[in-house]
PDB file of C-alpha atoms in Angstrom:
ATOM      1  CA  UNK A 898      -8.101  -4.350  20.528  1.00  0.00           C
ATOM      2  CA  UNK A 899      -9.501  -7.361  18.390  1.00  0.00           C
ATOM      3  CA  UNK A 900      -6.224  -8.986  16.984  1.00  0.00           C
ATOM      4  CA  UNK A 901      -8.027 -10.765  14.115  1.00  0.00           C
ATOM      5  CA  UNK A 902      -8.910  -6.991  12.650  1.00  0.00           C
ATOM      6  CA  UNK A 903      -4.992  -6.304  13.159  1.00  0.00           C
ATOM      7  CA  UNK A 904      -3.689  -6.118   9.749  1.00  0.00           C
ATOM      8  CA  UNK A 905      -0.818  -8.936   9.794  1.00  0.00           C
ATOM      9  CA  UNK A 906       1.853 -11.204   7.578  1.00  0.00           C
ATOM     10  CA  UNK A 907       2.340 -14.620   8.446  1.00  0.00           C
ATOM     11  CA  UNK A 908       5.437 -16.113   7.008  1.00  0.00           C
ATOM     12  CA  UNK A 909       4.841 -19.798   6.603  1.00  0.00           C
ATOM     13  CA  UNK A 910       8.203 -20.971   6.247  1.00  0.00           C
ATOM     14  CA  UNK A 911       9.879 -24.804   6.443  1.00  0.00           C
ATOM     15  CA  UNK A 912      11.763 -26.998   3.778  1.00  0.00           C
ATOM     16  CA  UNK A 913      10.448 -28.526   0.603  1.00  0.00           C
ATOM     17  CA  UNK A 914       7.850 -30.676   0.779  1.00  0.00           C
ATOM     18  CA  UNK A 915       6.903 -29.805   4.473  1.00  0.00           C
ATOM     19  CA  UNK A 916       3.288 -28.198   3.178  1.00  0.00           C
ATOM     20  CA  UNK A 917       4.133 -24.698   3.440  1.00  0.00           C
ATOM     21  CA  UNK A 918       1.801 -23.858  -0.059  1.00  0.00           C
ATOM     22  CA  UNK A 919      -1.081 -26.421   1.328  1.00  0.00           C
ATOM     23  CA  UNK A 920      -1.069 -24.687   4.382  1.00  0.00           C
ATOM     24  CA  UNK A 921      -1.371 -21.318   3.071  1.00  0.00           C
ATOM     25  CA  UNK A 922      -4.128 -22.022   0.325  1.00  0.00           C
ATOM     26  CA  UNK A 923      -6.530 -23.124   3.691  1.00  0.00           C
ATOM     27  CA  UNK A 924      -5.003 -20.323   5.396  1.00  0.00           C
ATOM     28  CA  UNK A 925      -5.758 -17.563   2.482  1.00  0.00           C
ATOM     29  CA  UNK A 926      -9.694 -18.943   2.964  1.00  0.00           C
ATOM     30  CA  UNK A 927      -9.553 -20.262  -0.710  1.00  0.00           C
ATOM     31  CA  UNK A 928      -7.875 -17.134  -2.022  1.00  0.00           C
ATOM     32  CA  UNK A 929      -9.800 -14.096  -0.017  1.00  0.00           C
ATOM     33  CA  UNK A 930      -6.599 -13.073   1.266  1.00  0.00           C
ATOM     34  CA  UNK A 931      -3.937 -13.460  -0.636  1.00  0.00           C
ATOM     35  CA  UNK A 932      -0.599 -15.937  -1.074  1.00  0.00           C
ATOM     36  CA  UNK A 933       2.616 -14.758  -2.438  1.00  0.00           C
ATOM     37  CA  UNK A 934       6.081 -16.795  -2.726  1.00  0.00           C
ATOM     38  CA  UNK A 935       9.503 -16.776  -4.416  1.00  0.00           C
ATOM     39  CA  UNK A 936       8.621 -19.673  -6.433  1.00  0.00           C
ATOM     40  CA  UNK A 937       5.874 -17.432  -8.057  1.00  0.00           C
ATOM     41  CA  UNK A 938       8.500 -15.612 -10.331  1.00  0.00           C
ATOM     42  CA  UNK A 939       9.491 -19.207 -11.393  1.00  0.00           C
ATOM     43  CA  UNK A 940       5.684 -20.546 -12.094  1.00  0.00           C
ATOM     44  CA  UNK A 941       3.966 -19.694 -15.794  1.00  0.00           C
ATOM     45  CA  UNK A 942       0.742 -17.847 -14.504  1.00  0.00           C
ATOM     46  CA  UNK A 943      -1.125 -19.503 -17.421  1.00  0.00           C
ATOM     47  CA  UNK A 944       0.581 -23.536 -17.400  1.00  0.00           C
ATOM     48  CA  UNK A 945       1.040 -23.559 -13.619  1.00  0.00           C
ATOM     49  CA  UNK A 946       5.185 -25.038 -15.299  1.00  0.00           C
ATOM     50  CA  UNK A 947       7.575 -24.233 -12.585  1.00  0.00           C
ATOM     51  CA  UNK A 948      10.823 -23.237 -14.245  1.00  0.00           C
ATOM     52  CA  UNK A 949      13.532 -22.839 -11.505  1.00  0.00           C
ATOM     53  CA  UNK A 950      16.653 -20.773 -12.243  1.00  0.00           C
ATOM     54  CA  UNK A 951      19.432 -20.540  -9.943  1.00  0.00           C
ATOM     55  CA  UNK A 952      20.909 -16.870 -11.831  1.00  0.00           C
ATOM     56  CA  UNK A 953      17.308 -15.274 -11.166  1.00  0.00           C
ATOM     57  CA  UNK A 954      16.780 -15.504  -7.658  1.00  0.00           C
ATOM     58  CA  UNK A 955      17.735 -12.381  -6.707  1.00  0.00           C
ATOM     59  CA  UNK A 956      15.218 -10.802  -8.985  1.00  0.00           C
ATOM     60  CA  UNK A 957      12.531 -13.833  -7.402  1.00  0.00           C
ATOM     61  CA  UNK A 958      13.230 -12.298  -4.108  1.00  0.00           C
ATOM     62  CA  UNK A 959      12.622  -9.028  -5.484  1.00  0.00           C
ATOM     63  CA  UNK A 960       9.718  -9.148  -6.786  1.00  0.00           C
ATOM     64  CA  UNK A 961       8.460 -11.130  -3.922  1.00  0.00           C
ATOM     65  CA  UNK A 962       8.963  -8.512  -1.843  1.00  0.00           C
ATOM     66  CA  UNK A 963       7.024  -6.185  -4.106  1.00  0.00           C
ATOM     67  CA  UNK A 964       4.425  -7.716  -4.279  1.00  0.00           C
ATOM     68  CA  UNK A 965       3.911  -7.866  -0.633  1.00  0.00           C
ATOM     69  CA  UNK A 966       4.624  -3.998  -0.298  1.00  0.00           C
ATOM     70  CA  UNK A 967       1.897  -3.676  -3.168  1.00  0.00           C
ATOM     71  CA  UNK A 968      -0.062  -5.348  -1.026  1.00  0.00           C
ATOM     72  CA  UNK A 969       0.746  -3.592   2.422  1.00  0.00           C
ATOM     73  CA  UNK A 970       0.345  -0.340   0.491  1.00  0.00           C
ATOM     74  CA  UNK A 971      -3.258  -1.217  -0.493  1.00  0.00           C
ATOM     75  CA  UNK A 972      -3.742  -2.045   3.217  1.00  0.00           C
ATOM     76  CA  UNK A 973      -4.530  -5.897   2.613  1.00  0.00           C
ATOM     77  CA  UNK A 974      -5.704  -7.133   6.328  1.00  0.00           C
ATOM     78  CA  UNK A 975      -3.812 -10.462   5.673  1.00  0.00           C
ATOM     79  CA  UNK A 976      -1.299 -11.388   3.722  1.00  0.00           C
ATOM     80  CA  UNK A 977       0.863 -14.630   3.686  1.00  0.00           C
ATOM     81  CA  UNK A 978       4.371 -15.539   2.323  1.00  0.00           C
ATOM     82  CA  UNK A 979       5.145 -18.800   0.878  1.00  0.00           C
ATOM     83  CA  UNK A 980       8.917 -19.498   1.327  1.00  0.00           C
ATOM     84  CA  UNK A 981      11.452 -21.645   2.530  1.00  0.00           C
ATOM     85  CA  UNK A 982      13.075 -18.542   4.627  1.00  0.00           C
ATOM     86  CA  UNK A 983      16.045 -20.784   5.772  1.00  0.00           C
ATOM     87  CA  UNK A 984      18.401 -18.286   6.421  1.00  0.00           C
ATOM     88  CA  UNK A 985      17.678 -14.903   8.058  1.00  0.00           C
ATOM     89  CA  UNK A 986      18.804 -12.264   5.612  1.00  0.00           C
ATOM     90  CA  UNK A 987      15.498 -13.666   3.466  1.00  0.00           C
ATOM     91  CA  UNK A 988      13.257 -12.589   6.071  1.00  0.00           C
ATOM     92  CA  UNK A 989      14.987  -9.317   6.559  1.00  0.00           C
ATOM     93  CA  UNK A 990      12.787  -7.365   3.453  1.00  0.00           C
ATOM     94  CA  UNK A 991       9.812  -9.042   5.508  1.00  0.00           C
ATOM     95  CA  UNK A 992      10.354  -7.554   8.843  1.00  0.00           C
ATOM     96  CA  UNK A 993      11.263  -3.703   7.451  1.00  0.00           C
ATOM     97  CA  UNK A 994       8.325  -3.889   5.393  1.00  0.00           C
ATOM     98  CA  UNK A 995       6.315  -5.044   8.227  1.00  0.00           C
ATOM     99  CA  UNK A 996       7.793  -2.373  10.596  1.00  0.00           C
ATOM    100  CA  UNK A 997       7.075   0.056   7.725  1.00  0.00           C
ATOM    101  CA  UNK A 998       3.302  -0.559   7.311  1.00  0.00           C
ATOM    102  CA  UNK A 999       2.511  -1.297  10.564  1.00  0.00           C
ATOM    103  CA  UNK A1000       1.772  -4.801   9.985  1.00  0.00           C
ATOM    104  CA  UNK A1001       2.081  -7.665  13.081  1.00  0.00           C
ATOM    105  CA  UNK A1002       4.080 -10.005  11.860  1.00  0.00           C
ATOM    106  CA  UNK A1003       4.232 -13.905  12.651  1.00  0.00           C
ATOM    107  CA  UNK A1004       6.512 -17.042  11.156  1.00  0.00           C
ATOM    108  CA  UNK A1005       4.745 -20.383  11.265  1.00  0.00           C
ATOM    109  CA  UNK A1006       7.147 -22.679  10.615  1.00  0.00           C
ATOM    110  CA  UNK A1007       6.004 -26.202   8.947  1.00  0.00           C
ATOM    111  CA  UNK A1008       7.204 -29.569   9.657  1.00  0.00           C
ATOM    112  CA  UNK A1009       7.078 -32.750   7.078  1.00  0.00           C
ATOM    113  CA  UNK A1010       5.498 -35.275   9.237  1.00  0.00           C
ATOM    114  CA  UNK A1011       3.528 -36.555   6.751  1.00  0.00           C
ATOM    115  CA  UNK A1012       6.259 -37.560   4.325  1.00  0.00           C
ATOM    116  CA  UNK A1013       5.655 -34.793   2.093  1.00  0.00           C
ATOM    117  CA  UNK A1014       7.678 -35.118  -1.523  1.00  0.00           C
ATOM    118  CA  UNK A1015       8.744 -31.376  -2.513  1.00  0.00           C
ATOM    119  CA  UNK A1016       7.192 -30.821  -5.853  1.00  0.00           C
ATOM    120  CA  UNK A1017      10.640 -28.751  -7.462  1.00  0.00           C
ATOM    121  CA  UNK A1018      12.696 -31.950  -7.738  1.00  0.00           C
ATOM    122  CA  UNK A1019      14.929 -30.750  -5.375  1.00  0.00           C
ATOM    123  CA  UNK A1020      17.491 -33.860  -3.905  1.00  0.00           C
ATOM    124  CA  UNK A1021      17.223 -34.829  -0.520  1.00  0.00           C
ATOM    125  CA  UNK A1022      21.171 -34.238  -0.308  1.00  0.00           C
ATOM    126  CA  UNK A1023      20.279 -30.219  -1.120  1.00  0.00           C
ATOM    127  CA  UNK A1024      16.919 -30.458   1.467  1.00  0.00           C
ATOM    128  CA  UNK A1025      19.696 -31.984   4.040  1.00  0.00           C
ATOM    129  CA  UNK A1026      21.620 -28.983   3.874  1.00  0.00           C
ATOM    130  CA  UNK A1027      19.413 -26.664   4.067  1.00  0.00           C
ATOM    131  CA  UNK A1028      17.957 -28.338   6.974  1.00  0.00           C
ATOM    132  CA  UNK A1029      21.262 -27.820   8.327  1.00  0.00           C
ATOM    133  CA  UNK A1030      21.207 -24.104   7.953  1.00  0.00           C
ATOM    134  CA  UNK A1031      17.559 -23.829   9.074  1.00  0.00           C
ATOM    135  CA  UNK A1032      17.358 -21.857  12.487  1.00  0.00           C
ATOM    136  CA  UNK A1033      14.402 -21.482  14.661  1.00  0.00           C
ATOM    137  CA  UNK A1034      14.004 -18.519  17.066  1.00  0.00           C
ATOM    138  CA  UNK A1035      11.901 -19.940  19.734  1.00  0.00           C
ATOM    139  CA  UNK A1036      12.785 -16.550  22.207  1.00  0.00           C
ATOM    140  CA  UNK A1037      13.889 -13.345  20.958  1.00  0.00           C
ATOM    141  CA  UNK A1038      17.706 -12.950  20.652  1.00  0.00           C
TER     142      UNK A1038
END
């Protein structure tokens, strides 16, 4: 079987500023495939003004994760997520809808090596602890 024909979701996943959205805009081939993320519910579609608010991230995860389905329903070969995914029950949707639609499913995670700034003013003290919840599954549990 040719695994690039495979239809598949690739989480891209680390903290701010690591390059997660870089990474995914030369990933989606310049938008052929396409690039969805939490912080989309938070973005004006027409200013590109991100407008983070704490109360509305459940409904940011939600529709998230409908857009992927929407997506996955429509068959999309490739689709990529855009998040930090630092704890596991955010990835959770992810893996059922994956399951569901028959997708393969990979999580790339990305380091800041480069010094990256994270463009949501969030403080390093808030990027420290979230490093500290971060896990990485190198072998299946």
């Amino acid at each position: 079987m040719n695994t690039l024909k495979e239809h598949t979701l690739v989480m891209v996943r680390g903290l701010p500023g690591s390059g997660k959205s870089t990474l995914c805009r030369l990933l989606s081939e310049e938008g052929k495939y396409p690039v969805f993320s939490f912080d989309d519910y938070f973005t004006d579609a027409t200013t590109g003004e991100y407008d983070f608010r704490h109360e509305d991230n459940h409904i940011a995860y939600k529709h998230c994760a409908e857009r992927v389905e929407e997506a996955m329903q429509k068959s999309v070969v490739r689709i990529f997520l855009d998040n930090c995914f630092t704890l596991e029950w955010e990835m959770e949707p992810y893996f059922k809808l994956a399951k569901q639609f028959g997708y393969r499913m990979m999580a790339v995670t990305v380091e800041n090596r480069h010094g990256g700034i994270n463009n949501h003013g969030i403080s390093n003290e808030q990027v420290q602890k979230m490093a500290a919840k971060y896990k990485v599954v190198l072998v299946p549990e």
